[in-house]
Short mmCIF file of C-alpha atoms in Angstrom, two decimals:
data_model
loop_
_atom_site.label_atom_id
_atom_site.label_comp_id
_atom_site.label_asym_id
_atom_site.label_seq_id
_atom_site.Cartn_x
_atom_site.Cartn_y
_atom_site.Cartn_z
CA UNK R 1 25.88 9.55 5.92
CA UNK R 2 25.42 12.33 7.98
CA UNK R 3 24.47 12.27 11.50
CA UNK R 4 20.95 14.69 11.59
CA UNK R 5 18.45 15.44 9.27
CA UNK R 6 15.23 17.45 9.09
CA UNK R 7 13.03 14.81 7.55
CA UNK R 8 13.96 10.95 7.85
CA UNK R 9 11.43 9.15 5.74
CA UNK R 10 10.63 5.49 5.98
CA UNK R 11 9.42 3.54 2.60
CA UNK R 12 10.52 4.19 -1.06
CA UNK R 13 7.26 3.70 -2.49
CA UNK R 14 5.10 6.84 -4.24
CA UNK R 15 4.24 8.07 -1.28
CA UNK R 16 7.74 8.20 0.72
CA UNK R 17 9.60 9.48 -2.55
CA UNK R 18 6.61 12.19 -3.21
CA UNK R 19 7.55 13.00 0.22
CA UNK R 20 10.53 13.63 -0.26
CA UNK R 21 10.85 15.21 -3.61
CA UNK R 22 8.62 18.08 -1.70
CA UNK R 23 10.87 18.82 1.23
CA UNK R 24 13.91 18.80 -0.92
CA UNK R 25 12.57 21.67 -3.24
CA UNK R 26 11.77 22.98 0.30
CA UNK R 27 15.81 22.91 0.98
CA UNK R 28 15.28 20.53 3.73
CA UNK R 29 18.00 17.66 4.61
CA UNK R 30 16.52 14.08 3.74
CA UNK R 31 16.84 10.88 4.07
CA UNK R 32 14.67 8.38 2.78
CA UNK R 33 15.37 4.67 3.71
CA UNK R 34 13.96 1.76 0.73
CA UNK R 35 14.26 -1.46 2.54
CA UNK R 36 14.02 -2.73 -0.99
CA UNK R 37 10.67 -4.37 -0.24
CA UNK R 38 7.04 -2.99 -1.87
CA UNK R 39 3.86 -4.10 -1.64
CA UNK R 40 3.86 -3.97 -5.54
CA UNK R 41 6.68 -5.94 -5.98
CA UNK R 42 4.69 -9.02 -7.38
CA UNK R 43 2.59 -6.32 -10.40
CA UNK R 44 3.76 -6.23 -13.28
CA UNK R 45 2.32 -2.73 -14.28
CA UNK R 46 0.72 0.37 -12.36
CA UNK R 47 -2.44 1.39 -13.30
CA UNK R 48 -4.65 4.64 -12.67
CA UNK R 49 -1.56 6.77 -12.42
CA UNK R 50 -1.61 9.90 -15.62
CA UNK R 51 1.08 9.81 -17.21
CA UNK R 52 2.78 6.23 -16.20
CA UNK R 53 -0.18 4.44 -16.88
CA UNK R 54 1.12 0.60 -17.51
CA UNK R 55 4.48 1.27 -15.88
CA UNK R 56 6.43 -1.65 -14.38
CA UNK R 57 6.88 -0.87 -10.69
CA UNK R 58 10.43 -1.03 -10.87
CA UNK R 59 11.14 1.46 -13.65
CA UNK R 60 8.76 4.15 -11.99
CA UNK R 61 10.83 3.65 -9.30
CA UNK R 62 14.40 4.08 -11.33
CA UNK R 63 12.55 7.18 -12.97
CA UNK R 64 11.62 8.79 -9.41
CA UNK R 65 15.10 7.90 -8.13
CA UNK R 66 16.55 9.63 -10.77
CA UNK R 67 14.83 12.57 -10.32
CA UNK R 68 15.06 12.78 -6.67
CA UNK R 69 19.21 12.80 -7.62
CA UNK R 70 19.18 16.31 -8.71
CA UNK R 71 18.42 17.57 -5.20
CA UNK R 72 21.23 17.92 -2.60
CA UNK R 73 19.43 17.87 0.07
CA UNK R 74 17.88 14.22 -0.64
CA UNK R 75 19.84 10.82 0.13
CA UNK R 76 18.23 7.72 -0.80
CA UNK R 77 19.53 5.04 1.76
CA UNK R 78 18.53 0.94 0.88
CA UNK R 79 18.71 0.47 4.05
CA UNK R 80 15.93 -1.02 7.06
CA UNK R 81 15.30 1.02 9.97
CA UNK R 82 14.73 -0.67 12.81
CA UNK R 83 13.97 1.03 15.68
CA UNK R 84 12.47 4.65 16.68
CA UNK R 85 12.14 6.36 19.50
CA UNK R 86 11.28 10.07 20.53
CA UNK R 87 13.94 12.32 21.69
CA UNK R 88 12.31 15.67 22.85
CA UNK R 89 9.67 17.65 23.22
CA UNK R 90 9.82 19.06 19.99
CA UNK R 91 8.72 15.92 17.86
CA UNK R 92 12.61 14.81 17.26
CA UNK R 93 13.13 11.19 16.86
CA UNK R 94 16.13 8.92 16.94
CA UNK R 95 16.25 6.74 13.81
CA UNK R 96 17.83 3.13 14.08
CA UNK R 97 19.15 1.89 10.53
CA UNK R 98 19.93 -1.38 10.03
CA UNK R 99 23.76 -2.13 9.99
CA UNK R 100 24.68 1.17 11.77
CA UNK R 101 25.12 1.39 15.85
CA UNK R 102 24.68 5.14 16.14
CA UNK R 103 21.28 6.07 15.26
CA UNK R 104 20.70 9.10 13.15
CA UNK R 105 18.70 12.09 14.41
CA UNK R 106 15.29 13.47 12.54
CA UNK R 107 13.60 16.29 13.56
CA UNK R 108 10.46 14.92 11.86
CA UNK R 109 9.85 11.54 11.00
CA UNK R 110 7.57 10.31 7.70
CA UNK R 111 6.56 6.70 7.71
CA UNK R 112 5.51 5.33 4.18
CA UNK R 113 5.74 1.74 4.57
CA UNK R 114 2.53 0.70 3.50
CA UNK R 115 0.39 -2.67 3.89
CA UNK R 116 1.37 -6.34 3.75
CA UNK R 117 -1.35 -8.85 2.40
CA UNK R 118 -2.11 -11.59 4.03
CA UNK R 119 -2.43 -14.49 1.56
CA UNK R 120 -4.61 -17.10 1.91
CA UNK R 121 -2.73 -20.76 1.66
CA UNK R 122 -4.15 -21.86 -1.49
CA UNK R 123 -2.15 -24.09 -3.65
CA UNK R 124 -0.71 -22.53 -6.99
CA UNK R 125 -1.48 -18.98 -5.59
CA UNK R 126 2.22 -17.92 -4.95
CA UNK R 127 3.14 -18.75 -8.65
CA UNK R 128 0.21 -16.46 -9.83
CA UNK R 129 -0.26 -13.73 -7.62
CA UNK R 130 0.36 -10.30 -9.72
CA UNK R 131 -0.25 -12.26 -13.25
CA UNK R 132 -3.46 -13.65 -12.69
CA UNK R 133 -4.47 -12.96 -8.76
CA UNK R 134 -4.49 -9.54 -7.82
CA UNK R 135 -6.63 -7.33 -4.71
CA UNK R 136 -7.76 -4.38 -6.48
CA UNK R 137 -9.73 -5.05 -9.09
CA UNK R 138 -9.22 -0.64 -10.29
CA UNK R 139 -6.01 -1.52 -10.49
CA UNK R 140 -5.91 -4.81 -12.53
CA UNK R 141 -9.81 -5.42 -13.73
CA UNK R 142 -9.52 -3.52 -16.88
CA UNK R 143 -7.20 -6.07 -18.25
CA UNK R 144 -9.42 -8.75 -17.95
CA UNK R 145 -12.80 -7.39 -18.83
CA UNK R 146 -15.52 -9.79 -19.50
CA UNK R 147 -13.70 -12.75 -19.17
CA UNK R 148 -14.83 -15.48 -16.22
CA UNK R 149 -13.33 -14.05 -12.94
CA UNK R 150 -14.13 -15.08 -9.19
CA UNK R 151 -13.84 -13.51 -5.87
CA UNK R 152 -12.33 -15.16 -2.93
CA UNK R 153 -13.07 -14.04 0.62
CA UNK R 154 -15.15 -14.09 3.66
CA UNK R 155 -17.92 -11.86 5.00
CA UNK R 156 -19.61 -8.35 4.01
CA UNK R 157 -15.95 -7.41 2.51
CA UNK R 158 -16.13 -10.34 -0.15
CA UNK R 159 -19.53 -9.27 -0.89
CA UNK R 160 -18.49 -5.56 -1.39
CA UNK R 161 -15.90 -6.46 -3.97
CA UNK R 162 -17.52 -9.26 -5.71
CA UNK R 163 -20.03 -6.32 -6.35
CA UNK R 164 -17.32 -4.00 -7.39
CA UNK R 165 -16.23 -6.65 -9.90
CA UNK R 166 -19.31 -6.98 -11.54
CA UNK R 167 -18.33 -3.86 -13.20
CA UNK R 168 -15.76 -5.46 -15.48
CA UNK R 169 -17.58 -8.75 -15.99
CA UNK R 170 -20.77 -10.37 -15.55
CA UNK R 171 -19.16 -13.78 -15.30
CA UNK R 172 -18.60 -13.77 -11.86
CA UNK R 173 -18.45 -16.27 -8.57
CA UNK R 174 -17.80 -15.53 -5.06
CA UNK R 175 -15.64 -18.14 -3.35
CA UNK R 176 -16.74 -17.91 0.07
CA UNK R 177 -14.53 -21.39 1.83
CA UNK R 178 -18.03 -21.68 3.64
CA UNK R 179 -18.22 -18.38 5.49
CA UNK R 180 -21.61 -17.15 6.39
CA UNK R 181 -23.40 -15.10 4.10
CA UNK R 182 -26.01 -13.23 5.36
CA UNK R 183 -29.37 -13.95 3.35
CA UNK R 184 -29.98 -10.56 2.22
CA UNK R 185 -26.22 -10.90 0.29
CA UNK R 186 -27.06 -14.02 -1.06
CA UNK R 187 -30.16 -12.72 -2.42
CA UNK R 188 -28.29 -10.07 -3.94
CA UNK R 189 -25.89 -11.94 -5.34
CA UNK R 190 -28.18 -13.88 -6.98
CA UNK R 191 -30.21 -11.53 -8.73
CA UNK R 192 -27.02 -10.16 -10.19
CA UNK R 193 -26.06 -13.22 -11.54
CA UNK R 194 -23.38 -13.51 -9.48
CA UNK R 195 -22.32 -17.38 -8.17
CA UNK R 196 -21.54 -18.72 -5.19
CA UNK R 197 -19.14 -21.40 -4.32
CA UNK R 198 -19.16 -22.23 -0.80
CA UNK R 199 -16.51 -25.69 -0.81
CA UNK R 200 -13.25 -24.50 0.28
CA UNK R 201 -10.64 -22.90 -2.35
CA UNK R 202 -7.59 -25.67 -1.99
CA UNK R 203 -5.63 -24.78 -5.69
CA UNK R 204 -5.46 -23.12 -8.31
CA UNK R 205 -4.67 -24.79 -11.94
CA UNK R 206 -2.54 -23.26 -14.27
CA UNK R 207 -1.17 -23.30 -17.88
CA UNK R 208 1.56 -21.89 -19.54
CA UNK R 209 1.72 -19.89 -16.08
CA UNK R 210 -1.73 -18.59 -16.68
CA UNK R 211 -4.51 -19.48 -14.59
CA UNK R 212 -6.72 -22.14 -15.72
CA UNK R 213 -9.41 -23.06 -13.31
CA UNK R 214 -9.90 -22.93 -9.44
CA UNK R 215 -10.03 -26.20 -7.51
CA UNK R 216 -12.05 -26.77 -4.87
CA UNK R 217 -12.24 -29.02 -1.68
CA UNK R 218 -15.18 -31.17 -3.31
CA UNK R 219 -13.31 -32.17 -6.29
CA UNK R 220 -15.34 -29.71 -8.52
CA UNK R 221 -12.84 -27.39 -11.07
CA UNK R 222 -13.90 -23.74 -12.36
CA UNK R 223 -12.84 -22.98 -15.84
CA UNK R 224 -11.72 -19.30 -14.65
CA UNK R 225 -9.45 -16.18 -16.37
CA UNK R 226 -8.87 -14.11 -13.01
CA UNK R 227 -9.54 -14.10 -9.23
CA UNK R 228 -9.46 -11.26 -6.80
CA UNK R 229 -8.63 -11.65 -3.44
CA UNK R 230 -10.64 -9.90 -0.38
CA UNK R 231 -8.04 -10.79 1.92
CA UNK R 232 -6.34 -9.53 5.38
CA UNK R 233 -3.90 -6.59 5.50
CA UNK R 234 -1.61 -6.06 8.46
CA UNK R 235 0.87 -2.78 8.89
CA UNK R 236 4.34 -3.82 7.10
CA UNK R 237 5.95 -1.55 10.09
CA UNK R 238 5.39 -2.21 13.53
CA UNK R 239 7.05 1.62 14.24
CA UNK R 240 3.67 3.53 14.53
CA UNK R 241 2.66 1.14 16.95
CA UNK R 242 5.74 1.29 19.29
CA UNK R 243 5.66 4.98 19.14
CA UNK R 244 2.41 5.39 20.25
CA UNK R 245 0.01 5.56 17.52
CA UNK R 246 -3.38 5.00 16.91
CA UNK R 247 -5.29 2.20 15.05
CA UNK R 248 -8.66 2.14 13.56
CA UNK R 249 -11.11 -0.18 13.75
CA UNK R 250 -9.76 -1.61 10.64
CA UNK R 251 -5.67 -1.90 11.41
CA UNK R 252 -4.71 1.56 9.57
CA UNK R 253 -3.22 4.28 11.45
CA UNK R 254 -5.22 6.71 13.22
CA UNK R 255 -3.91 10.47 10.98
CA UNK R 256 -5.59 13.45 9.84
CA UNK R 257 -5.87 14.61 6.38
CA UNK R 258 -2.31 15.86 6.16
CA UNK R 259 -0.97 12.71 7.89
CA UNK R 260 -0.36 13.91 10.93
CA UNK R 261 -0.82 11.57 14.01
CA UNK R 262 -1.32 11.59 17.57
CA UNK R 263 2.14 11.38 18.11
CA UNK R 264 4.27 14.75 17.93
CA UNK R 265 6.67 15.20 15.11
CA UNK R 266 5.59 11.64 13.43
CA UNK R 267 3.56 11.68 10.21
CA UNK R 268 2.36 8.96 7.69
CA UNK R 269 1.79 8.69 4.15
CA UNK R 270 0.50 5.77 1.89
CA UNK R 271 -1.76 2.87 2.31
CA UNK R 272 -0.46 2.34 6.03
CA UNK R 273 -3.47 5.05 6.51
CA UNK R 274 -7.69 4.85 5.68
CA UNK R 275 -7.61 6.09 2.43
CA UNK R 276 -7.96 4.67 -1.54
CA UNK R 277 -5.35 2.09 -2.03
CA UNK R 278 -3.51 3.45 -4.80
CA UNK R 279 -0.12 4.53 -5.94
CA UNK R 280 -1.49 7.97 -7.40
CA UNK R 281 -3.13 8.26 -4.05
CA UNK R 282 -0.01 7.72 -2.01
CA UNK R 283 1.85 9.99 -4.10
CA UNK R 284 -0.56 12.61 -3.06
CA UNK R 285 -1.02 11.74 0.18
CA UNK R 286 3.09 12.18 0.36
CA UNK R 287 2.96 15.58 -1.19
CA UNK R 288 0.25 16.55 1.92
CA UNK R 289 2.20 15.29 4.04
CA UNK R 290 5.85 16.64 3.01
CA UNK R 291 3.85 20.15 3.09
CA UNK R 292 2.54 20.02 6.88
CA UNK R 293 6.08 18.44 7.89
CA UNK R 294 7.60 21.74 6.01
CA UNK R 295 5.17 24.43 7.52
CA UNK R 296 5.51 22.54 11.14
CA UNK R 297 9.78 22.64 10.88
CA UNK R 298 8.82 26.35 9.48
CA UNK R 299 6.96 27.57 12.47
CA UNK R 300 9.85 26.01 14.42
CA UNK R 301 12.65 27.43 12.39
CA UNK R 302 11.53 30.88 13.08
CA UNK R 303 10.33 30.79 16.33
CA UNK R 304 13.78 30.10 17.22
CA UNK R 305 15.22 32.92 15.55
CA UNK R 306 13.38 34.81 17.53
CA UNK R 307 14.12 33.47 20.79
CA UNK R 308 17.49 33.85 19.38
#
């Protein structure tokens, strides 16, 4: 592995290999790092993306990897990186991989390592989670369409999706674990038909590995097909934070439309920032960003010549 590159980009997802597929067209020297962890690691398909609609994660992966191969300019690392700091004035970073003392040296860095979900301890969930539990109901609602489904969640956010749900079936219950609901909510709830169980959400019953029912704290079981979760979501990288970025009031980084952030040189891509949760999305969102990183290393590139 060499020692410097233009671009070091952290993440393999859509966004981070969109990202790169850019910049090496561009001729630029890449390295994108895959810790070999995803946020859709637990799905068993992709949805909402033309062309790969339905694809297992792991083969849209294999397919990007594959055509990321036939640039020299891109390396695909599995590796971790650890550790970044800034090493100039001129938005240069020093890049920490896991399993390698010397750090390498990036004249821009990309981060693309998404969201992790915070689960809520409910028994059976693990087992489940990507077959029959999923948080975006775009992504997974079409495949259970009018069939019983439930919402679990707390406040105006579990309200918000249980509404979104209602779009793909009118069988519906919001699992609240006793969280306040404002009255206006539950008034709107109701006249959409749209239940409320307030006993805490302690298991979930399955069959055949297929959820069954949801158990709650009062004894009571709900004969139910699918539940969405309106859960927590934390930054899978601490990075952004250490070098100085941003947060908004919800936990995504602070960036501007091309994923630039307050921090010189240091760009993100993906669901890490406040935009649609979605793989098509973070490919795009890649692509905007490996464009800004190419006309910023541009403007540098030739100012230099001529200096020089």
């Amino acid at each position: 592995m060499q020692a410097e590159w233009d671009v070091v980009i952290v993440g393999g997802g859509p966004a981070g290999m969109s990202a790169a597929l850019l910049l090496g067209r561009a001729r630029r020297r890449v390295l994108l790092c895959d810790s070999g962890e995803h946020r859709n690691d637990r799905a068993t398909a992709m949805h909402g993306f033309l062309t790969r609609e339905g694809i297992p994660p792991a083969e849209f992966r294999r397919i990007a990897r594959a055509e990321l191969a036939a640039y020299p300019g891109i390396q695909v690392a599995p590796v971790a990186v650890t550790d970044a700091q800034a090493r100039d004035d001129e938005g240069g970073f020093a890049v920490t991989l896991a399993g390698r003392e010397a750090p390498v040296l990036a004249r821009r860095l990309l981060l693309a390592t998404g969201l992790r979900d915070e689960l809520p301890a409910i028994e059976g969930l693990e087992e489940l989670y990507g077959r029959d539990v999923w948080h975006c109901p775009y992504c997974d609602g079409y495949e259970r369409r009018d069939r019983p489904l439930a919402v679990h969640g707390a406040g105006r956010e579990a309200v918000r999706m249980a509404l979104e749900v209602r779009g793909w079936s009118h069988d519906l219950v919001l699992c609240t674990d006793g969280t306040e609901i404002p009255a206006r909510d539950r008034a709107r709830l109701r006249g959409l038909g749209i239940g409320l169980r307030e006993s805490p959400l302690v298991a979930l019953e399955a069959e055949e590995g297929r959820l069954r029912a949801l158990r709650f704290a009062d004894g009571s079981a709900l004969p139910r097909a699918g539940l969405f979760l309106s859960m927590p979501q934390r930054q899978r990288c601490e990075l952004a934070l250490k070098l100085g970025c941003e947060l908004t009031s919800r936990g995504l980084l602070r960036a501007g439309h091309d994923g630039s952030t307050c921090v010189k040189g240091l760009y993100t891509a993906g669901d890490s920032s406040p935009h649609l949760q979605m793989a098509i999305v973070a490919a795009a969102q890649g692509t905007m960003a490996a464009f800004a990183i190419n006309a910023d290393l541009l403007r540098q590139d030739l100012a230099a010549e001529q200096r020089g």
